[in-house]
PDB file of C-alpha atoms in Angstrom:
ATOM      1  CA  UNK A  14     -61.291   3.384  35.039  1.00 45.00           C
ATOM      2  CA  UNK A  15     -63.964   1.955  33.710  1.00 46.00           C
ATOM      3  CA  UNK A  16     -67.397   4.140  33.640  1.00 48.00           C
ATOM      4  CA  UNK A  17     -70.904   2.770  35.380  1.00 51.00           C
ATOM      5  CA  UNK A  18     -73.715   1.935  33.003  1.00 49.00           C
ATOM      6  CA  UNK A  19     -75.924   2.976  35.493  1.00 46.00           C
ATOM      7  CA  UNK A  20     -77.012   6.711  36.183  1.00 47.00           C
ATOM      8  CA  UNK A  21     -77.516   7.713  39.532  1.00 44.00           C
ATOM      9  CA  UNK A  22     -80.555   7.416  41.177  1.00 41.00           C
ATOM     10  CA  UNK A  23     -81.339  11.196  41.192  1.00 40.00           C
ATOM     11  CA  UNK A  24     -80.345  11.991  37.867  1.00 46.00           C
ATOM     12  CA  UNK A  25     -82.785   9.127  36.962  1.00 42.00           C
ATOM     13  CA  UNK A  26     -85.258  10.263  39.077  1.00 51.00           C
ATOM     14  CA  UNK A  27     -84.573  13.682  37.309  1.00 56.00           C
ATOM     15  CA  UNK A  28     -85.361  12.407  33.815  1.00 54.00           C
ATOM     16  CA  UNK A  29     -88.580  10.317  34.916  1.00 58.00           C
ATOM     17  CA  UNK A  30     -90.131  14.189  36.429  1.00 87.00           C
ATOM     18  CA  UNK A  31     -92.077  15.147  33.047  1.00 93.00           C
ATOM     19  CA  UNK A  32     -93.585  11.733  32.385  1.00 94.00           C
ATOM     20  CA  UNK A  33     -94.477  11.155  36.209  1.00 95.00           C
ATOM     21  CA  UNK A  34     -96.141  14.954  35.678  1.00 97.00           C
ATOM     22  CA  UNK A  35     -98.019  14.436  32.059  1.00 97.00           C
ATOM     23  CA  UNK A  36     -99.594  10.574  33.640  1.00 97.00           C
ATOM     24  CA  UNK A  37    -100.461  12.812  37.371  1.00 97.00           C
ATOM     25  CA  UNK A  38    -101.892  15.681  34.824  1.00 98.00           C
ATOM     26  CA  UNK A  39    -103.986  13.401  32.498  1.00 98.00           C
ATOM     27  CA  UNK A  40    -105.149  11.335  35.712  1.00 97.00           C
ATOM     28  CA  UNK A  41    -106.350  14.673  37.252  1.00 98.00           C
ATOM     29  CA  UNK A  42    -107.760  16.317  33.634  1.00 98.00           C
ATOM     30  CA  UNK A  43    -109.811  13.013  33.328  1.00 96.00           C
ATOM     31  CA  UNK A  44    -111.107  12.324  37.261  1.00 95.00           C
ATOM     32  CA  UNK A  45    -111.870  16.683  37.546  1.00 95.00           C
ATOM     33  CA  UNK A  46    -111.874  18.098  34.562  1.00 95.00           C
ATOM     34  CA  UNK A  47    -109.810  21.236  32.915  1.00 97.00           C
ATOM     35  CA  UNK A  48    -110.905  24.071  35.177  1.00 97.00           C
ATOM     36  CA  UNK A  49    -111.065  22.331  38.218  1.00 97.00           C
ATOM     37  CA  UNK A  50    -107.292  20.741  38.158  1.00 98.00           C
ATOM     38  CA  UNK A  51    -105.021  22.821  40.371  1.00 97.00           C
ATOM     39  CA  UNK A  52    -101.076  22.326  39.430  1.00 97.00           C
ATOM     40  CA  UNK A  53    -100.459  22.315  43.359  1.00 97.00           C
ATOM     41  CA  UNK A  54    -102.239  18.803  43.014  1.00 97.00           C
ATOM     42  CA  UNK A  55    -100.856  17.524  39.898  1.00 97.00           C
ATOM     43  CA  UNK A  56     -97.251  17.985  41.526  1.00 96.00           C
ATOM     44  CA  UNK A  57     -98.228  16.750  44.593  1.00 96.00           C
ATOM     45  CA  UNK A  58     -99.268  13.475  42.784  1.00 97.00           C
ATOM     46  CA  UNK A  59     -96.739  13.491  40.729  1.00 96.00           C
ATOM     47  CA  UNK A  60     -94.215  13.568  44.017  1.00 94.00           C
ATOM     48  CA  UNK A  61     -92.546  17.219  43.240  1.00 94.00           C
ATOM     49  CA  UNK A  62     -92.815  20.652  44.364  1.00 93.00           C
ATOM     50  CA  UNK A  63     -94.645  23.314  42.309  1.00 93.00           C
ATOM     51  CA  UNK A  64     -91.641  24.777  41.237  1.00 94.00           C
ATOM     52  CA  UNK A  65     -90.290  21.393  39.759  1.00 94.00           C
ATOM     53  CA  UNK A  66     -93.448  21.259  37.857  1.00 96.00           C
ATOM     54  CA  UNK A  67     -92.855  24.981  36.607  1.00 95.00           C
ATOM     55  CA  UNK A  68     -89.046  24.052  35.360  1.00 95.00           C
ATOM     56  CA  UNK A  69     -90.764  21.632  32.680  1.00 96.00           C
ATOM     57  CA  UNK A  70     -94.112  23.167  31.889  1.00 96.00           C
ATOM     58  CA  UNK A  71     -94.823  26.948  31.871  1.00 96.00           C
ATOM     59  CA  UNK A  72     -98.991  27.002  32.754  1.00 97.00           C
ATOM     60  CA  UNK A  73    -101.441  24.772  33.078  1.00 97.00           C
ATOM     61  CA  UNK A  74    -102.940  25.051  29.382  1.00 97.00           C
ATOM     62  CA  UNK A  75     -98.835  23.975  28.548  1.00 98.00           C
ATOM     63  CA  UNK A  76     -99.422  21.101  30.819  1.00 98.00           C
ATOM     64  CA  UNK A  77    -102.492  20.158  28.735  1.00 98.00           C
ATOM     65  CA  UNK A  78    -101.177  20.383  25.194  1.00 98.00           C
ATOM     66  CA  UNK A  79     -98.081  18.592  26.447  1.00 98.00           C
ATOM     67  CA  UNK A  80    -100.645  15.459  27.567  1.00 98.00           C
ATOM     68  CA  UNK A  81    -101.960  15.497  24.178  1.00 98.00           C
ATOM     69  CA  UNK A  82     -98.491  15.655  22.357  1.00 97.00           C
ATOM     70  CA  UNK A  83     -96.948  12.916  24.415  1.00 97.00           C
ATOM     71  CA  UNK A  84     -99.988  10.712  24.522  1.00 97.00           C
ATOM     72  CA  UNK A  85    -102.492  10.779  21.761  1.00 97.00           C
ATOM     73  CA  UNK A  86    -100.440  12.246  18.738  1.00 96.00           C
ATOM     74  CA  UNK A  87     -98.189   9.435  18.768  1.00 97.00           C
ATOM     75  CA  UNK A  88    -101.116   7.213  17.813  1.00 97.00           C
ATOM     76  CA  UNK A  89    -102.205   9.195  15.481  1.00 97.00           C
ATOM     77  CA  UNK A  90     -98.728   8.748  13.929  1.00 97.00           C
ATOM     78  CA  UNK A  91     -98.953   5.064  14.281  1.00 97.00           C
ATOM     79  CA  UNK A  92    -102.233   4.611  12.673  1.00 97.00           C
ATOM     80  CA  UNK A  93    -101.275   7.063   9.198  1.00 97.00           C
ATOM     81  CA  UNK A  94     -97.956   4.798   9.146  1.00 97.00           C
ATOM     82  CA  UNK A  95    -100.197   1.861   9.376  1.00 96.00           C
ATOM     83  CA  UNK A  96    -102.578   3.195   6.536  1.00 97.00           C
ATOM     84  CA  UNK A  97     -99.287   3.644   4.711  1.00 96.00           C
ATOM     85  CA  UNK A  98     -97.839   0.196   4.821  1.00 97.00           C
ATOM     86  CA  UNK A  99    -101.388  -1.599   4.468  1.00 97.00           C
ATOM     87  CA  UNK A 100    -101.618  -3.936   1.759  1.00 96.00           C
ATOM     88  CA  UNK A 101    -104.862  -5.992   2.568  1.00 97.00           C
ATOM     89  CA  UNK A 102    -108.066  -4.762   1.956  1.00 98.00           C
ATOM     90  CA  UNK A 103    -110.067  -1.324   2.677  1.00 98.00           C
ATOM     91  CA  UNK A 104    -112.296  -3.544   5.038  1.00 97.00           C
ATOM     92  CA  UNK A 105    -109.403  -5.073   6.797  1.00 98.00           C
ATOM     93  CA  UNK A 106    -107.989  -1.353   7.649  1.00 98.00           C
ATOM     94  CA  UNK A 107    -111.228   0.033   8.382  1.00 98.00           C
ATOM     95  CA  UNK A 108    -111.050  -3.050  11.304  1.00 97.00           C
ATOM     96  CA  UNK A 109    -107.699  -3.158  12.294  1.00 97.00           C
ATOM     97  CA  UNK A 110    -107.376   0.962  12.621  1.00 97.00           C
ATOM     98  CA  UNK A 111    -110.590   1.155  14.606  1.00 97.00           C
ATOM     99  CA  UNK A 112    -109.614  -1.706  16.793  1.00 96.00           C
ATOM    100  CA  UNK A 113    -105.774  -0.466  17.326  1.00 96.00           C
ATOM    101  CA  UNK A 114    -108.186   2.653  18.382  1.00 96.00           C
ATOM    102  CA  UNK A 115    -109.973   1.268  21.037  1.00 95.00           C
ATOM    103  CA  UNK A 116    -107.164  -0.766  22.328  1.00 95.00           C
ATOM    104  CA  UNK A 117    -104.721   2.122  22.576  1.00 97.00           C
ATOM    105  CA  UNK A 118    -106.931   4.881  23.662  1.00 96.00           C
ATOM    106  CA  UNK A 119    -110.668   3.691  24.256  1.00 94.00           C
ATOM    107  CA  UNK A 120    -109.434   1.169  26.991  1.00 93.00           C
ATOM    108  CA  UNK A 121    -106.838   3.788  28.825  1.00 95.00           C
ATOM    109  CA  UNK A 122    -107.705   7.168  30.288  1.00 95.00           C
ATOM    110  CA  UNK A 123    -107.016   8.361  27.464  1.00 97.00           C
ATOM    111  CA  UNK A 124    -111.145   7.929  26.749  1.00 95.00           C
ATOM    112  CA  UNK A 125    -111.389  10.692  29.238  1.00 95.00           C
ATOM    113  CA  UNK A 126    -110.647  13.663  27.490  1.00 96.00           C
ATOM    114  CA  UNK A 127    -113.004  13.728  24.763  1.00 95.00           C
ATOM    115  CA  UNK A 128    -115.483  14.194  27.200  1.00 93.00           C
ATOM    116  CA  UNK A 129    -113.282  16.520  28.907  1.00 95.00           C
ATOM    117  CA  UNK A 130    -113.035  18.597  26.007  1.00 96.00           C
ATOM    118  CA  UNK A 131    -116.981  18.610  25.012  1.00 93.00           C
ATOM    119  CA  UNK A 132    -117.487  19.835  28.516  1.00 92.00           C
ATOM    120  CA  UNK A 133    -115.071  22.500  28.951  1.00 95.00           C
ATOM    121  CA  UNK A 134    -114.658  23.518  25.342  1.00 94.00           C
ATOM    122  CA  UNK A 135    -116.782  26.654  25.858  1.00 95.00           C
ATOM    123  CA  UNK A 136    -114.620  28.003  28.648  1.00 96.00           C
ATOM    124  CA  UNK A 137    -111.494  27.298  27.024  1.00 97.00           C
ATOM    125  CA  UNK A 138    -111.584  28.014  23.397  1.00 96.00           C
ATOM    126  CA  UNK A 139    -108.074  28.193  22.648  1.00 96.00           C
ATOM    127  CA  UNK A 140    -107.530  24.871  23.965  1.00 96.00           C
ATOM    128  CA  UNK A 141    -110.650  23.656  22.299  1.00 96.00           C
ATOM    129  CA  UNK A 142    -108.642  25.094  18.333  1.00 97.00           C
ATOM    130  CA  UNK A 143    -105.795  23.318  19.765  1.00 98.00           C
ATOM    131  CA  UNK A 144    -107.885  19.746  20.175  1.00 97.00           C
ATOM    132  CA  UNK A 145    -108.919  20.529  17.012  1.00 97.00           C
ATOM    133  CA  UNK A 146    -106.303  21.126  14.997  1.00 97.00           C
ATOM    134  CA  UNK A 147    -103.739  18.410  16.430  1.00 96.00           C
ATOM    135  CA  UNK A 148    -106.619  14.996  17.179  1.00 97.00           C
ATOM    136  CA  UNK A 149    -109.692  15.706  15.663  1.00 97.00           C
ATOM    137  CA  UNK A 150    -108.741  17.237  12.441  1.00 97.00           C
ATOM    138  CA  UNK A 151    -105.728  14.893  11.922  1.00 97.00           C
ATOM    139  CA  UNK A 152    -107.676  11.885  12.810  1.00 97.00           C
ATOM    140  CA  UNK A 153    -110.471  13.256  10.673  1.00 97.00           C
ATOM    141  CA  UNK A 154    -108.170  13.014   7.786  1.00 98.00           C
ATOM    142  CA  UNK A 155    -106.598   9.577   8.258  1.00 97.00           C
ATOM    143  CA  UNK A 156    -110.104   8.257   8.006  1.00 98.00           C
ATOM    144  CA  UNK A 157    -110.738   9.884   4.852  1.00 98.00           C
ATOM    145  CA  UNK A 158    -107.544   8.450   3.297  1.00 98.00           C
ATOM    146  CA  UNK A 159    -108.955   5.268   4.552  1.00 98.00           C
ATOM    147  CA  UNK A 160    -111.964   5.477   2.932  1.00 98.00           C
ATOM    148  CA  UNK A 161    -110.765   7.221  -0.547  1.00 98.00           C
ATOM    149  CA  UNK A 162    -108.302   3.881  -0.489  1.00 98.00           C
ATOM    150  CA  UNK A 163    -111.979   1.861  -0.662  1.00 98.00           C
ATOM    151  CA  UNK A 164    -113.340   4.065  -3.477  1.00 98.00           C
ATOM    152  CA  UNK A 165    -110.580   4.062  -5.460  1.00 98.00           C
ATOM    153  CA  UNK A 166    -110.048  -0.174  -4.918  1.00 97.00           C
ATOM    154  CA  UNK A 167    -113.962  -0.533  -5.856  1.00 97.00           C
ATOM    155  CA  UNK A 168    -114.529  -1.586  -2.040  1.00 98.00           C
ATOM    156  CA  UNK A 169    -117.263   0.721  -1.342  1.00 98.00           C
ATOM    157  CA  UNK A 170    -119.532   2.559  -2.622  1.00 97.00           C
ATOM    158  CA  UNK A 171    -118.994   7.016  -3.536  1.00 97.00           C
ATOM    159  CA  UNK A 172    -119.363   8.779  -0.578  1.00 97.00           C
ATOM    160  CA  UNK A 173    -119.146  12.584   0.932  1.00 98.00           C
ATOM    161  CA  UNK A 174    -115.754  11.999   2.834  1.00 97.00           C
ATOM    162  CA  UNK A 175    -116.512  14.947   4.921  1.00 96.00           C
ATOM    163  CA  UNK A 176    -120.042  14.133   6.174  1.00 97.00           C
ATOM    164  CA  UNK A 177    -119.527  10.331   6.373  1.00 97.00           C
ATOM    165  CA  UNK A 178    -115.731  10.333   8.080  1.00 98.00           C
ATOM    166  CA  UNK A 179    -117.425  12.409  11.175  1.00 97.00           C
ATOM    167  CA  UNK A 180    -120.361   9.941  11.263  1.00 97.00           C
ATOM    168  CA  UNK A 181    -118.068   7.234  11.107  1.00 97.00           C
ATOM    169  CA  UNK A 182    -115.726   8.754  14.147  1.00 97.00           C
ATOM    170  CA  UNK A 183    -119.012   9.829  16.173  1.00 95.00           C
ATOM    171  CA  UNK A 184    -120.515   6.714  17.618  1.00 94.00           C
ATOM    172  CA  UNK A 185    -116.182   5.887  18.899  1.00 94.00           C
ATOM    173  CA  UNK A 186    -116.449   8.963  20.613  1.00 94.00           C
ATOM    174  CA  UNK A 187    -119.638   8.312  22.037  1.00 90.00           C
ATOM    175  CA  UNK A 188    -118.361   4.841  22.976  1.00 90.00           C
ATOM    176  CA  UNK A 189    -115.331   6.848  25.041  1.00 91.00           C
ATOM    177  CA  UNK A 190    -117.717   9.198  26.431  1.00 89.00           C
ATOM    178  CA  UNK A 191    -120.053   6.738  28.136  1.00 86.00           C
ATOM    179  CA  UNK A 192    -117.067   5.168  29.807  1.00 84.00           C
ATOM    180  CA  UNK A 193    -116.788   8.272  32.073  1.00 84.00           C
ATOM    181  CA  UNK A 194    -120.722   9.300  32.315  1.00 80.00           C
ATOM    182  CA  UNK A 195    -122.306   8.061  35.572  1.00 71.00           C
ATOM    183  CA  UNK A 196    -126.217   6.831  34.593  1.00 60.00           C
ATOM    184  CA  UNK A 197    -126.431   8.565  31.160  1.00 57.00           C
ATOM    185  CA  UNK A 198    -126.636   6.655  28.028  1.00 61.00           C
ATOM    186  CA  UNK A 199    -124.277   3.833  30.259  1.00 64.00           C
ATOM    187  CA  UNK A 200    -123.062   0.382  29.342  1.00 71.00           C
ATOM    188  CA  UNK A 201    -121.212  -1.870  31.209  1.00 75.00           C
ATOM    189  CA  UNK A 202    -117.554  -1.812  30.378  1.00 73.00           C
ATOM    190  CA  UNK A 203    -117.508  -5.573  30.270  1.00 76.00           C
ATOM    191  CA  UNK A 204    -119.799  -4.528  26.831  1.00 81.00           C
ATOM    192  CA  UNK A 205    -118.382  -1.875  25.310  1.00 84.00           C
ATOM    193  CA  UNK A 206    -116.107  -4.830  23.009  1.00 87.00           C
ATOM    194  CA  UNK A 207    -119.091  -5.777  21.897  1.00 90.00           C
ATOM    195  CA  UNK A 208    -121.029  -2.982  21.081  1.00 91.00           C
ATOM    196  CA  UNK A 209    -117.493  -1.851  18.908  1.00 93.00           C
ATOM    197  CA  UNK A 210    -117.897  -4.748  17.116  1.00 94.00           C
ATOM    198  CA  UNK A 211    -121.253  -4.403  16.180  1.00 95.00           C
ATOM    199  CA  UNK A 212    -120.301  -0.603  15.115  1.00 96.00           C
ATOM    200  CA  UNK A 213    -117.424  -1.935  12.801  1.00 97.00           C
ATOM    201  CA  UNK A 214    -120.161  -4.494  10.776  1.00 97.00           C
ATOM    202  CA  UNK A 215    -123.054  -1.874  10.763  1.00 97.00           C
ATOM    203  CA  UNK A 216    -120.513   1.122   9.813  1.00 97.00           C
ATOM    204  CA  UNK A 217    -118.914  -1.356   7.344  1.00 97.00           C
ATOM    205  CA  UNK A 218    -121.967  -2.561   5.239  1.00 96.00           C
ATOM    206  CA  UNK A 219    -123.134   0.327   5.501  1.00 96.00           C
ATOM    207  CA  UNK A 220    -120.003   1.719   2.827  1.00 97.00           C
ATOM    208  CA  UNK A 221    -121.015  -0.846   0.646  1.00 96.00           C
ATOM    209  CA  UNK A 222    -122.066  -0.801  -3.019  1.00 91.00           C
ATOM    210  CA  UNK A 223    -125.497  -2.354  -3.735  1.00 83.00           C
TER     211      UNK A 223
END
């Protein structure tokens, strides 16, 4: 007898349960913030019961840290293989990292959570070390392989990789952050492509030896 390809429909629907719950959590995390997002409504918009949702993640701070692992880790992966296999100039990187950024993160809800975490931070320090440690430090650190790869190639100019990486990730933050700020330091989204593109020439020359 020969076996079906297909898997039933529940056991599908089975498998599908923690990415259904980790795209309701992050919607939720980014529209009403940490403390305010209940796990009765992340299952409910994820289509399960509570108890489902307690079968794959133990808390709601597990929830969290599992949106982070599945979503924004990966492209932090992505852009150290990238720095890896690079071969054309610092200048070219510096563009094509930044842009791969924006594209994969800046344009999705993923933008959300840094203000997320700048808000709730206080409140939540453990989660706050966590942020830390896994996205900001890591992408911290990808940067500054970036731009040691421009002093070492003669591309730009000696810097303090420490001070100048976080002024260089800053304004991209920023950039995220006004996306989900209602009247405060606001651009149109239709502008925000532009206004990276200005960032990448002014942060750019700015490296540069005179």
């Amino acid at each position: 007898m020969m076996s079906c390809p297909f898997k039933p429909k529940w056991e599908r629907r089975k498998e599908a349960r923690p990415q259904e719950l980790l795209a309701a959590a992050l919607n939720l995390f980014v529209e009403r913030g940490f403390a305010a997002t209940r796990l009765d409504d992340v299952a409910k918009a994820a289509g399960v019961s509570k108890g489902t949702l307690y079968l794959y993640f133990s808390s709601k701070e597990d929830l969290f840290k599992a949106v982070v692992r599945e979503n924004i880790v990966p492209l932090l992966g992505e852009a150290e293989g990238m720095i890896t296999a690079f071969e054309g100039n610092t200048e070219s990187l510096f563009r094509e990292l930044t842009l791969s950024w924006w594209r994969n993160a800046g344009e999705t809800k993923l933008s959300g959570l840094p203000k997320l975490m700048m808000g709730e931070a206080g409140n939540f320090p453990e989660l706050a070390r966590f942020y830390q440690d896994e996205v900001i430090a890591r992408g911290e650190a990808l940067l500054a392989t970036v731009l040691a790869r421009g002093m070492q190639r003669g591309e730009i100019r000696n810097i303090d990789l420490e001070i100048d990486t976080r002024l260089l990730i800053a304004p991209v933050i920023m950039m995220m952050m006004w996306k989900h700020s209602s009247c405060v330091c606001q651009i149109e989204p239709e502008k925000l492509n532009v206004y990276l593109e200005h960032y990448i020439q002014m942060a750019w020359n700015s490296l540069l030896i005179r």
